[in-house]
mmCIF file of C-alpha atoms in Angstrom:
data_model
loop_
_atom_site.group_PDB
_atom_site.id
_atom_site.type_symbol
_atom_site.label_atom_id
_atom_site.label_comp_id
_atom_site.label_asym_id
_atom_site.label_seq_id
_atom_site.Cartn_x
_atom_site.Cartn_y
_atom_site.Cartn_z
ATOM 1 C CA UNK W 1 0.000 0.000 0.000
ATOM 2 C CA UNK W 2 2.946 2.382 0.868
ATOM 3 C CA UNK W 3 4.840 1.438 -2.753
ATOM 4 C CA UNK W 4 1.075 2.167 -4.701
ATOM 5 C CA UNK W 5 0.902 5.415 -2.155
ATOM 6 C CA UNK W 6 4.154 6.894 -3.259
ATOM 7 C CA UNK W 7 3.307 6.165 -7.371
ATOM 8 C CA UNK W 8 0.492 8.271 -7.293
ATOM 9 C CA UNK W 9 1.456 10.902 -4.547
ATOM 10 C CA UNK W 10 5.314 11.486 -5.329
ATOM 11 C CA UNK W 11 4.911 14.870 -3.376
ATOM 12 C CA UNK W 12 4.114 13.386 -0.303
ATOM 13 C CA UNK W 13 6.567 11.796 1.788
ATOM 14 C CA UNK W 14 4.688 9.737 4.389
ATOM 15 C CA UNK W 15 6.226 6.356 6.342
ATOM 16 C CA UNK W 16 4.658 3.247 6.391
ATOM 17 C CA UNK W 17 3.422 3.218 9.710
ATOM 18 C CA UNK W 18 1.614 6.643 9.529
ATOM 19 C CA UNK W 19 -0.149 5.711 6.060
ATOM 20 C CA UNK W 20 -1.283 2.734 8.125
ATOM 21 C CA UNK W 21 -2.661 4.683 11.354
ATOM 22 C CA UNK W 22 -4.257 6.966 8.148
ATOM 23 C CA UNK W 23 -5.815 4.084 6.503
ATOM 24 C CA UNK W 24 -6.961 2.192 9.573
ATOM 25 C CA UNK W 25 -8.770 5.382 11.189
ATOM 26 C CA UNK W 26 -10.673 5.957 8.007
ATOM 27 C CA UNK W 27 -12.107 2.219 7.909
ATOM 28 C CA UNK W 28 -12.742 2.698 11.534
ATOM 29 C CA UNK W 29 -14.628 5.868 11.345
ATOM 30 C CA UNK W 30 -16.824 4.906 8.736
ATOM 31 C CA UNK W 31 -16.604 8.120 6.944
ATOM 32 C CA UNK W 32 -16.966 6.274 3.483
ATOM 33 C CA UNK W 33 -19.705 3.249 2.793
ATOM 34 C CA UNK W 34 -18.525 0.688 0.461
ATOM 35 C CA UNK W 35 -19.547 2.261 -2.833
ATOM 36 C CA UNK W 36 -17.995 5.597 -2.243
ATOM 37 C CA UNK W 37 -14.963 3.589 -1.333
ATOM 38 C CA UNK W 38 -14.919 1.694 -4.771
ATOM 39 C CA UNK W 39 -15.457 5.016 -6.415
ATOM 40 C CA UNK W 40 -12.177 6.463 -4.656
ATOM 41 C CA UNK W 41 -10.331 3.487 -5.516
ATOM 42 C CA UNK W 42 -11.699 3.488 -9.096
ATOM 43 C CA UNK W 43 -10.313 7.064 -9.689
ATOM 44 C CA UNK W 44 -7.080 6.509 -8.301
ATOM 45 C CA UNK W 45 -6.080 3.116 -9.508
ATOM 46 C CA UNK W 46 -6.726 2.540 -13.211
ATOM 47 C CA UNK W 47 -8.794 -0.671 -14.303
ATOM 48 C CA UNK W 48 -6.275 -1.522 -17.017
ATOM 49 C CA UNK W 49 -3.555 -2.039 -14.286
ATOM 50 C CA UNK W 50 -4.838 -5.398 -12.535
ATOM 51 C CA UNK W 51 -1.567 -5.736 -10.128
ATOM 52 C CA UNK W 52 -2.354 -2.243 -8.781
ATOM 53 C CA UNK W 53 -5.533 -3.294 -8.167
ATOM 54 C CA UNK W 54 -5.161 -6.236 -6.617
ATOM 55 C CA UNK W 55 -2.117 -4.868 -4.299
ATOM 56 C CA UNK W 56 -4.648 -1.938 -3.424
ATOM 57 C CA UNK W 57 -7.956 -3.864 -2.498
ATOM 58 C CA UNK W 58 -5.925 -6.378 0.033
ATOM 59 C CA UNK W 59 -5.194 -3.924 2.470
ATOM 60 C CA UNK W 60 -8.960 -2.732 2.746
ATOM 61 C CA UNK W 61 -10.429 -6.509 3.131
ATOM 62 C CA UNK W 62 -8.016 -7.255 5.630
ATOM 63 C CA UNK W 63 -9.217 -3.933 7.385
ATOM 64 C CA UNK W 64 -12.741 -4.394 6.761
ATOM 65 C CA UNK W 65 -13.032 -6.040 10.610
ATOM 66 C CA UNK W 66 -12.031 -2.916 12.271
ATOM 67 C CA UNK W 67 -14.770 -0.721 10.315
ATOM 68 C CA UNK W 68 -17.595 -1.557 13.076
ATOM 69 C CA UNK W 69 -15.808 -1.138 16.022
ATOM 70 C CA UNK W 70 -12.478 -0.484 17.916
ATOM 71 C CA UNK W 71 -12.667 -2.935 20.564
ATOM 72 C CA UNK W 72 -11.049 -6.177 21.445
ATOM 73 C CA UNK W 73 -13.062 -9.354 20.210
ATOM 74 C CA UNK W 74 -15.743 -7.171 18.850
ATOM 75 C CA UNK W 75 -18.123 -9.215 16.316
ATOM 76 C CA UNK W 76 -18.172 -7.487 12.666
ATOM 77 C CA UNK W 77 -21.784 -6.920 11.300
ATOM 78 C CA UNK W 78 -21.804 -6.356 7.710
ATOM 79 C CA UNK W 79 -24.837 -5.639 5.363
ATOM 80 C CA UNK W 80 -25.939 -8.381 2.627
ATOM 81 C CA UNK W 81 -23.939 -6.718 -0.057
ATOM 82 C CA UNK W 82 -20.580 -6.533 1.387
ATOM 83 C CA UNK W 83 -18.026 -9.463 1.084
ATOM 84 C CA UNK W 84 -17.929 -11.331 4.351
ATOM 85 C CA UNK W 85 -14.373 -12.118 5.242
ATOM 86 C CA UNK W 86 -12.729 -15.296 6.699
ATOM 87 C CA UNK W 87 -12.258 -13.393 9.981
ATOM 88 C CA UNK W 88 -15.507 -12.314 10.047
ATOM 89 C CA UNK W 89 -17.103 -15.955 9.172
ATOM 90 C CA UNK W 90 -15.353 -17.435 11.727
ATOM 91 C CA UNK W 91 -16.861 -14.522 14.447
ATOM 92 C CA UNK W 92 -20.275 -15.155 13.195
ATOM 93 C CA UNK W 93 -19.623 -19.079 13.715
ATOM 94 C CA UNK W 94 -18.220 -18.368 17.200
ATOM 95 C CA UNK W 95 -21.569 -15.779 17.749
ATOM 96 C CA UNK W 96 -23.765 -18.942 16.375
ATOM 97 C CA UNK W 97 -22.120 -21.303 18.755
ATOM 98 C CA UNK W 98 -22.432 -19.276 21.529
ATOM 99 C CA UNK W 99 -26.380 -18.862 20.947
ATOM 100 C CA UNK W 100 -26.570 -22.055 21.012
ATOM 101 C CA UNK W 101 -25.176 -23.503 23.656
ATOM 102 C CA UNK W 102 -26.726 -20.680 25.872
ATOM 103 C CA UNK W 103 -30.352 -21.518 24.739
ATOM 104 C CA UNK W 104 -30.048 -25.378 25.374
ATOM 105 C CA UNK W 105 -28.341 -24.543 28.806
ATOM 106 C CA UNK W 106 -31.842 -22.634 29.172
ATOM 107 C CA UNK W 107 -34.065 -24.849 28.128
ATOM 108 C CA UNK W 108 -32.446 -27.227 30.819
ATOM 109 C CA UNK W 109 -32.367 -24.935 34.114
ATOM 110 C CA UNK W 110 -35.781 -23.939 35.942
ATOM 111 C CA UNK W 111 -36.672 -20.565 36.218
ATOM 112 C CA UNK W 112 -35.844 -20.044 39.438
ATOM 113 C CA UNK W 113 -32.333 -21.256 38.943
ATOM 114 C CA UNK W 114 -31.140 -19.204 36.264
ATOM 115 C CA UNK W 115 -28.666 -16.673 36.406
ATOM 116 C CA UNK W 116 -29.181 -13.261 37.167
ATOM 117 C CA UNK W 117 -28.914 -11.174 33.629
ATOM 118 C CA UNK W 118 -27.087 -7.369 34.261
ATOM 119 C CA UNK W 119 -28.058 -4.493 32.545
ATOM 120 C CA UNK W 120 -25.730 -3.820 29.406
ATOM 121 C CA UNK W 121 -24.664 -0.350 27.915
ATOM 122 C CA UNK W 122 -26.368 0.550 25.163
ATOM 123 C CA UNK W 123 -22.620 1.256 23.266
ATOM 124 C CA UNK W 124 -22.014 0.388 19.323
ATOM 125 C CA UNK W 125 -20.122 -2.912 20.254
ATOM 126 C CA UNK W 126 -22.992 -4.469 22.321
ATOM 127 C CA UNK W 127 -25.877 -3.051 19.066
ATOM 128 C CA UNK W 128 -23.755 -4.887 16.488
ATOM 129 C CA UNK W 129 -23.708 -7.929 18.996
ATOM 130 C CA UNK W 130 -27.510 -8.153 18.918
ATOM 131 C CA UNK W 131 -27.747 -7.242 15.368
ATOM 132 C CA UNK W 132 -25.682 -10.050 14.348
ATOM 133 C CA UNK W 133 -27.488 -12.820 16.700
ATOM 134 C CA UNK W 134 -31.523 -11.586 15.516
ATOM 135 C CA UNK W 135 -31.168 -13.244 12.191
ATOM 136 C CA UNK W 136 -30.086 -16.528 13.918
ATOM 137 C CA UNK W 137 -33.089 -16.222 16.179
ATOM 138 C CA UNK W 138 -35.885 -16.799 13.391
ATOM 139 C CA UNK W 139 -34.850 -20.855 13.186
ATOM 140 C CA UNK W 140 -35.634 -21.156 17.288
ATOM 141 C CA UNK W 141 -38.382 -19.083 17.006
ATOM 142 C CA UNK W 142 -40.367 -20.203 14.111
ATOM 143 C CA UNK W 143 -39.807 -24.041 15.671
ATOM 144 C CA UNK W 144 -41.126 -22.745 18.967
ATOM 145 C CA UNK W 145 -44.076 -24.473 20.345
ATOM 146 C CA UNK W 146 -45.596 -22.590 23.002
ATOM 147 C CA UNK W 147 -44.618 -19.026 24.873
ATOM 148 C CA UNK W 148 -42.636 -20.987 27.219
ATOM 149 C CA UNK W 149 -40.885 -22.129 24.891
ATOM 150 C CA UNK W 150 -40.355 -19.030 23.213
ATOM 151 C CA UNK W 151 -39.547 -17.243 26.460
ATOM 152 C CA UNK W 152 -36.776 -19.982 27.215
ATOM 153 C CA UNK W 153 -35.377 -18.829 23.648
ATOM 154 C CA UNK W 154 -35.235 -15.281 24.429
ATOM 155 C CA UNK W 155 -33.415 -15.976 27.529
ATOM 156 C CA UNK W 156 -31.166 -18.048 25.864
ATOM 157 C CA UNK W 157 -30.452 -15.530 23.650
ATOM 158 C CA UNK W 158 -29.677 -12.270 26.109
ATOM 159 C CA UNK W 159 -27.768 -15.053 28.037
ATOM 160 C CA UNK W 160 -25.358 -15.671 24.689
ATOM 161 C CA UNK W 161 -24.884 -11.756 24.662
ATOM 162 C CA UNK W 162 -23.755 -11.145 27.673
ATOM 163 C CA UNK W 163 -21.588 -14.029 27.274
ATOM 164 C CA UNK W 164 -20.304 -12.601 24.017
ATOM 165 C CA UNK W 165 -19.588 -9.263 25.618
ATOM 166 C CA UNK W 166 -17.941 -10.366 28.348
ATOM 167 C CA UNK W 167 -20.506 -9.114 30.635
ATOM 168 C CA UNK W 168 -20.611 -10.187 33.919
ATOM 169 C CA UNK W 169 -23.305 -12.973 34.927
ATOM 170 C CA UNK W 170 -24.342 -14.049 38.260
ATOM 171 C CA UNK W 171 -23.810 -17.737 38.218
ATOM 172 C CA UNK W 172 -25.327 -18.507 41.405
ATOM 173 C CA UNK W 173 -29.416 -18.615 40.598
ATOM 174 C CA UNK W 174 -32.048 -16.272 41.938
ATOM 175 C CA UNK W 175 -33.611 -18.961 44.014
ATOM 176 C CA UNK W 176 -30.119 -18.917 46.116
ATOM 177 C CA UNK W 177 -30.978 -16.298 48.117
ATOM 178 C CA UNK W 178 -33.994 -17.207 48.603
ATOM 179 C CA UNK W 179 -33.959 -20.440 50.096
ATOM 180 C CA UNK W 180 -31.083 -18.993 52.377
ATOM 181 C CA UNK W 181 -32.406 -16.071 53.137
ATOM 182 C CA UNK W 182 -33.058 -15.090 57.050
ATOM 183 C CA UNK W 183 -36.813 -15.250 58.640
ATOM 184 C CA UNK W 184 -38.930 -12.135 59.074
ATOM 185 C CA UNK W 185 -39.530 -13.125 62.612
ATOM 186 C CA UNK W 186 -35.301 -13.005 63.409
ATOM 187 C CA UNK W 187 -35.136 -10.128 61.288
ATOM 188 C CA UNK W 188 -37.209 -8.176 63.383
ATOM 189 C CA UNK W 189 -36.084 -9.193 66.559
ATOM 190 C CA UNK W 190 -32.207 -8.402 65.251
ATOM 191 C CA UNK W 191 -33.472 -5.003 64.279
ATOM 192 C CA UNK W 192 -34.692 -4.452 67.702
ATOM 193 C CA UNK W 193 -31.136 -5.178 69.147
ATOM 194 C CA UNK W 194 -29.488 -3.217 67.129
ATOM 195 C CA UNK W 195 -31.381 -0.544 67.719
ATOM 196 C CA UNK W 196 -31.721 -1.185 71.923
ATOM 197 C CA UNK W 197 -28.064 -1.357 71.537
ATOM 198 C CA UNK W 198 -27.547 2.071 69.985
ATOM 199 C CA UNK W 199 -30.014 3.675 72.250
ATOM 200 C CA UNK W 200 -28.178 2.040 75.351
ATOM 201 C CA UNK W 201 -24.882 3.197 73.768
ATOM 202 C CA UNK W 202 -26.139 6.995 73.680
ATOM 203 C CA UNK W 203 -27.689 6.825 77.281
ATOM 204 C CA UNK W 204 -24.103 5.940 78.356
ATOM 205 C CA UNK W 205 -21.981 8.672 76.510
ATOM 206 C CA UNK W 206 -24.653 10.561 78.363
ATOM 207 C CA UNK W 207 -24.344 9.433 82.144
ATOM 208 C CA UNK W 208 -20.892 9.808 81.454
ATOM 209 C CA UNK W 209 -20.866 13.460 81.330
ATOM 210 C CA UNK W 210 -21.085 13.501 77.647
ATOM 211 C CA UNK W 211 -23.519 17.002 76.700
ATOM 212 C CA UNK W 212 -23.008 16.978 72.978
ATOM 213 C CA UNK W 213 -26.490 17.741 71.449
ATOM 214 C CA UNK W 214 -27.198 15.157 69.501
ATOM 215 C CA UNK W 215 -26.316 12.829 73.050
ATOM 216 C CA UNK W 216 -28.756 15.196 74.844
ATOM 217 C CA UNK W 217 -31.501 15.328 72.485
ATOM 218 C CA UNK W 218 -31.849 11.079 71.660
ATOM 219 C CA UNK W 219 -31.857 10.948 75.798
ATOM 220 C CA UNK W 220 -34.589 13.508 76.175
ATOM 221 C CA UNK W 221 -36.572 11.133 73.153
ATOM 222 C CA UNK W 222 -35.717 8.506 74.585
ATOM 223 C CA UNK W 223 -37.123 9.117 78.433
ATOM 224 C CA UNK W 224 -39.993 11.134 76.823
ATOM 225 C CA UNK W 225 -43.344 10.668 78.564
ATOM 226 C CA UNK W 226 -41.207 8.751 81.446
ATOM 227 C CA UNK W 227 -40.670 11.500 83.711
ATOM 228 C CA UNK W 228 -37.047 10.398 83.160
ATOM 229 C CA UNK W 229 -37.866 6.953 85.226
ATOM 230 C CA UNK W 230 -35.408 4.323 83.614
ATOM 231 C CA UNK W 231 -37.366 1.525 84.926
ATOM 232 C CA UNK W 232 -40.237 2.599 82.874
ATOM 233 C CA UNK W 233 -38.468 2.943 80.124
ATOM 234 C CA UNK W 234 -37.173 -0.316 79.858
ATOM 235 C CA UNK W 235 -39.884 -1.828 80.864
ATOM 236 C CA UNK W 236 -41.041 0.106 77.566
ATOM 237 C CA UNK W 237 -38.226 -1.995 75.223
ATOM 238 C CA UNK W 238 -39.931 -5.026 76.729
ATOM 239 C CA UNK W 239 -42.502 -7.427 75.091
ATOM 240 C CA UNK W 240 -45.269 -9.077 77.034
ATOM 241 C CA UNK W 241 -45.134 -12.829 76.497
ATOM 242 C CA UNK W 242 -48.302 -14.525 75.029
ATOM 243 C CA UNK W 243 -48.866 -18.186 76.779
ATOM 244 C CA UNK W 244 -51.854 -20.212 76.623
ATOM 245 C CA UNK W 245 -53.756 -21.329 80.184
ATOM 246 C CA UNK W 246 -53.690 -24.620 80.984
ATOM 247 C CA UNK W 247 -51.254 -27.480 80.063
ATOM 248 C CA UNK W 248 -50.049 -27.469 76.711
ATOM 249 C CA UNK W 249 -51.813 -30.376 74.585
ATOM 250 C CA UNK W 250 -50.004 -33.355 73.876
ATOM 251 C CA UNK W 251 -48.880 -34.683 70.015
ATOM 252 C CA UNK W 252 -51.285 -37.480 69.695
ATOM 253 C CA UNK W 253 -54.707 -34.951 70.746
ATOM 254 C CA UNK W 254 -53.236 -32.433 68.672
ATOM 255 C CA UNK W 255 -53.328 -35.355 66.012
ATOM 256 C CA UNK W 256 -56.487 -36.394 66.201
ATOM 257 C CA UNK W 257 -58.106 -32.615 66.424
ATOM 258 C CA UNK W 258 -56.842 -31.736 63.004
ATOM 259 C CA UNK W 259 -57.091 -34.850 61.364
ATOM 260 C CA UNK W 260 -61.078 -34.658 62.836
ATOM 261 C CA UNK W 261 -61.160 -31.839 60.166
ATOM 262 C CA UNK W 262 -59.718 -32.880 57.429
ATOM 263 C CA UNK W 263 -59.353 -36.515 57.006
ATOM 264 C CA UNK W 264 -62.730 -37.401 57.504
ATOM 265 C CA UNK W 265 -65.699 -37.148 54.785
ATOM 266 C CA UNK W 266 -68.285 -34.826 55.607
ATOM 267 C CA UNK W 267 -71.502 -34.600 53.529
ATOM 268 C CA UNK W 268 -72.590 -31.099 53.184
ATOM 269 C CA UNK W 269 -76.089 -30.416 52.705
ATOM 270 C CA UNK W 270 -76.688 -27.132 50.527
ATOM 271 C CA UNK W 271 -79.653 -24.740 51.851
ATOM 272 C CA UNK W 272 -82.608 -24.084 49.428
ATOM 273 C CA UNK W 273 -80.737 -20.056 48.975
ATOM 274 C CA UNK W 274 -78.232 -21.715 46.276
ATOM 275 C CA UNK W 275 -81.336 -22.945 44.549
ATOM 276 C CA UNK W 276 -82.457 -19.778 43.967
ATOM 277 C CA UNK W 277 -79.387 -18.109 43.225
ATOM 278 C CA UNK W 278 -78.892 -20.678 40.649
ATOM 279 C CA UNK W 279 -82.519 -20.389 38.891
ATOM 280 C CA UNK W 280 -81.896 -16.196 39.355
ATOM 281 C CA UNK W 281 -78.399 -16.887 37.473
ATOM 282 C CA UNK W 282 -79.544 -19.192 34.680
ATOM 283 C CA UNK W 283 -81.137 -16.566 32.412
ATOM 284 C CA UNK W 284 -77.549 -14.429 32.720
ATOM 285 C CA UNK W 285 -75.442 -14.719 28.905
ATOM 286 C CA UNK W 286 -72.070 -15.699 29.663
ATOM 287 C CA UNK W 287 -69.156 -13.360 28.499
ATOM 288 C CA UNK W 288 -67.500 -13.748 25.388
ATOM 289 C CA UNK W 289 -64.083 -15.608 25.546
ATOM 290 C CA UNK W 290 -60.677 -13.200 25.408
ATOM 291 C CA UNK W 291 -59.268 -13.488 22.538
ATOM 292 C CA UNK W 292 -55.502 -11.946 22.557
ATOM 293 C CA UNK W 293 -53.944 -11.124 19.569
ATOM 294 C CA UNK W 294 -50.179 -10.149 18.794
ATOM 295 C CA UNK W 295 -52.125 -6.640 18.479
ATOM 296 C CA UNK W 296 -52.575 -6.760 21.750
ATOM 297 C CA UNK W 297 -49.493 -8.040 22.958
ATOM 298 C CA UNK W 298 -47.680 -5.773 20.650
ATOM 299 C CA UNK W 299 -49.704 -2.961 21.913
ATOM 300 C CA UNK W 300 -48.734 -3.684 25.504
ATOM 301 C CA UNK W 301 -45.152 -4.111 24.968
ATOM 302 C CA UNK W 302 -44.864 -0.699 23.286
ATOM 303 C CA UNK W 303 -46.564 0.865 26.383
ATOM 304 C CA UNK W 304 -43.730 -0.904 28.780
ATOM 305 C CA UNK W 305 -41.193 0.895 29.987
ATOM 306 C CA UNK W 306 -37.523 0.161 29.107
ATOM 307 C CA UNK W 307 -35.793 -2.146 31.862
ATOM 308 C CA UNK W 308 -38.945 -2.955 33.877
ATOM 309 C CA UNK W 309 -38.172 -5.222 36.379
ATOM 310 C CA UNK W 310 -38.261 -9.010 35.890
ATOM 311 C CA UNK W 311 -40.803 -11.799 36.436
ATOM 312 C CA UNK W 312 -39.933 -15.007 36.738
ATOM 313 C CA UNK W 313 -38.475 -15.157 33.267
ATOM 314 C CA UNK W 314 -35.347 -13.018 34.300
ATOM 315 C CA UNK W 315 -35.825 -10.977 31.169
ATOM 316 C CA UNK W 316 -35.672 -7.007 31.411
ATOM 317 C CA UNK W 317 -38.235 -5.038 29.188
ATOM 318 C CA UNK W 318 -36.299 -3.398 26.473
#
C-alpha cells in the first residue's frame, strides 16, 4: 500500500506506519460506505492495471473487521452486499455457537435457577452484537411451540450476549438467596437489638458526662413521657409474652383434632338459597371468551417501559 501510495502521490513523503494509522482510522470511522470507497479506488487506480488493483484492495479486506468497532473481540456486522471475510465468518460461527449452547443450557435450568442477567450499555459494540445474533433467532423461534418455549429462547439468547460481551453474569441462581435467606420473625427481633443497643450506647456517653447535642436530644426522646424513670423505660423496650392457660396439649390430641377436620368425609347439605341463586343466574349470557392477539401483545409491549423489572423469566423489558 505504501509502494502504490508513493506512485500516485510522489509529493508526499509519508512512512509506512503513519499511512497505516491513516488508513486504519478511516475504515474505523466509517466516513466512506462501500460504494464511495470503490469510487475512490476506481479514480485513483486505473482498471487496465490489474496488479495495482489487486495490491490496493488487500489492504482494505483485511481492514474491513475494524470498520464496526475499535474494541477487542468485537463481532463485525456487515450488510448483505458486502463481502464477508474469513475473519468475520469465523466470528459469526463463534456468535452462532455461543447462541446455542446458551439456549439449550436454558431450556435445561428452571426458572428459578437461572442466572441473574445485568443491565448492558447501550454502546455500538454491544448493538452490532444483537444485530448479528436476531437473524439466527428466526430458526428457534419459528420451531417454537408454546410461549414458554419461546420465552426460554429469548433468555437463551440475552444469556449468549452477555456471554459474548464479556458481561458479567451471576452464576449462582435467583432462588439462592432465597432459600437462604433469614426469617422475618429473626429479622425483626435483630433489628430491635441493634437498635436497643444504639439507644443504650447513647444513654451511656450521656451518664458519662457527655452534653453533645445530639447525646442530649436522643436521651430527652428517649425518656420522653417517662418523667425520666429508667425503669419505665425499659420496661417500655420489653414485650409481654403470650402463653396459653392450661397445660399445653399433647402430640397425639393435637393429632387427632386436626385430622377430625380434614381426614374425615363430611356430607354437606346445601340450603334451598343456592337454589335460587342458581334459577336467578340461569337466564344471565355468559361473556365472550378473550381473545388476545399479537395486536394486543404488541400494543402492551410498546406501552412498557424500558428495563422494567423481571418476572420469573429473568428478562428485562427493552
Amino acid at each position: 500500500m505504501h509502494r502504490l501510495f508513493a506512485e500516485l502521490e510522489p509529493s508526499l513523503t509519508v512512512i509506512e506506519q503513519n499511512l497505516a494509522d491513516r488508513d486504519r482510522y478511516i475504515l474505523r470511522s466509517n466516513i466512506f460506505d462501500v460504494a464511495e470507497f470503490e469510487r475512490l479506488r476506481r479514480e485513483a487506480v486505473p482498471s487496465s492495471d490489474e496488479n495495482a488493483t489487486a495490491e490496493y484492495t488487500a489492504p482494505q479486506i483485511a481492514e474491513q473487521p475494524a470498520n464496526v468497532n475499535t474494541a477487542v473481540n468485537t463481532p463485525v456486522v456487515v450488510d448483505s452486499n458486502d463481502n464477508v471475510t474469513v475473519a468475520q465468518e469465523l466470528e459469526l460461527k463463534h456468535m452462532r455457537s455461543t447462541l446455542e449452547e446458551a439456549i439449550v443450557e436454558t431450556r435445561s435450568t428452571p426458572l428459578e435457577n437461572r442466572p441473574r442477567l445485568p443491565r448492558i450499555a447501550l454502546s455500538k459494540r454491544n448493538r452490532a452484537v444483537v444485530r448479528a445474533l436476531n437473524p439466527m433467532l428466526v430458526t428457534y423461534l419459528e420451531a417454537s411451540r408454546d410461549l414458554c418455549e419461546t420465552e426460554s429462547i429469548l433468555f437463551g439468547a440475552a444469556l449468549a450476549v452477555c456471554r459474548i460481551i464479556g458481561a458479567k453474569v451471576s452464576t449462582a441462581g435467583r432462588a439462592t438467596g432465597q432459600s437462604s435467606a433469614i426469617p422475618a420473625w429473626r429479622r425483626r427481633i435483630e433489628e430491635r437489638i441493634v437498635k436497643a443497643r444504639a439507644l443504650i450506647g447513647r444513654l451511656i456517653c450521656f451518664r458519662s458526662g457527655n452534653n453533645r447535642p445530639r447525646i442530649v436530644r436522643n436521651f430527652r426522646m428517649a425518656f420522653a413521657g417517662t418523667n425520666s424513670d429508667q425503669k419505665r423505660l425499659y420496661e417500655s423496650l420489653e414485650r409481654p409474652m403470650v402463653s396459653g392457660t392450661g397445660p399445653a396439649p399433647n402430640q397425639a390430641d393435637t393429632i387427632a383434632f386436626w385430622r377430625g377436620l380434614w381426614s374425615e368425609p363430611v356430607n354437606h347439605s346445601e340450603g334451598p338459597w343456592t337454589e335460587v341463586v342458581a334459577s336467578q343466574c340461569a337466564n344471565i349470557t355468559p361473556m365472550d371468551p378473550v381473545i388476545i392477539t399479537p395486536d394486543d401483545e404488541a400494543e402492551v409491549v410498546r406501552r412498557a417501559p424500558n428495563w422494567k423489572i423481571p418476572g420469573l423469566d429473568g428478562l428485562h423489558h427493552y
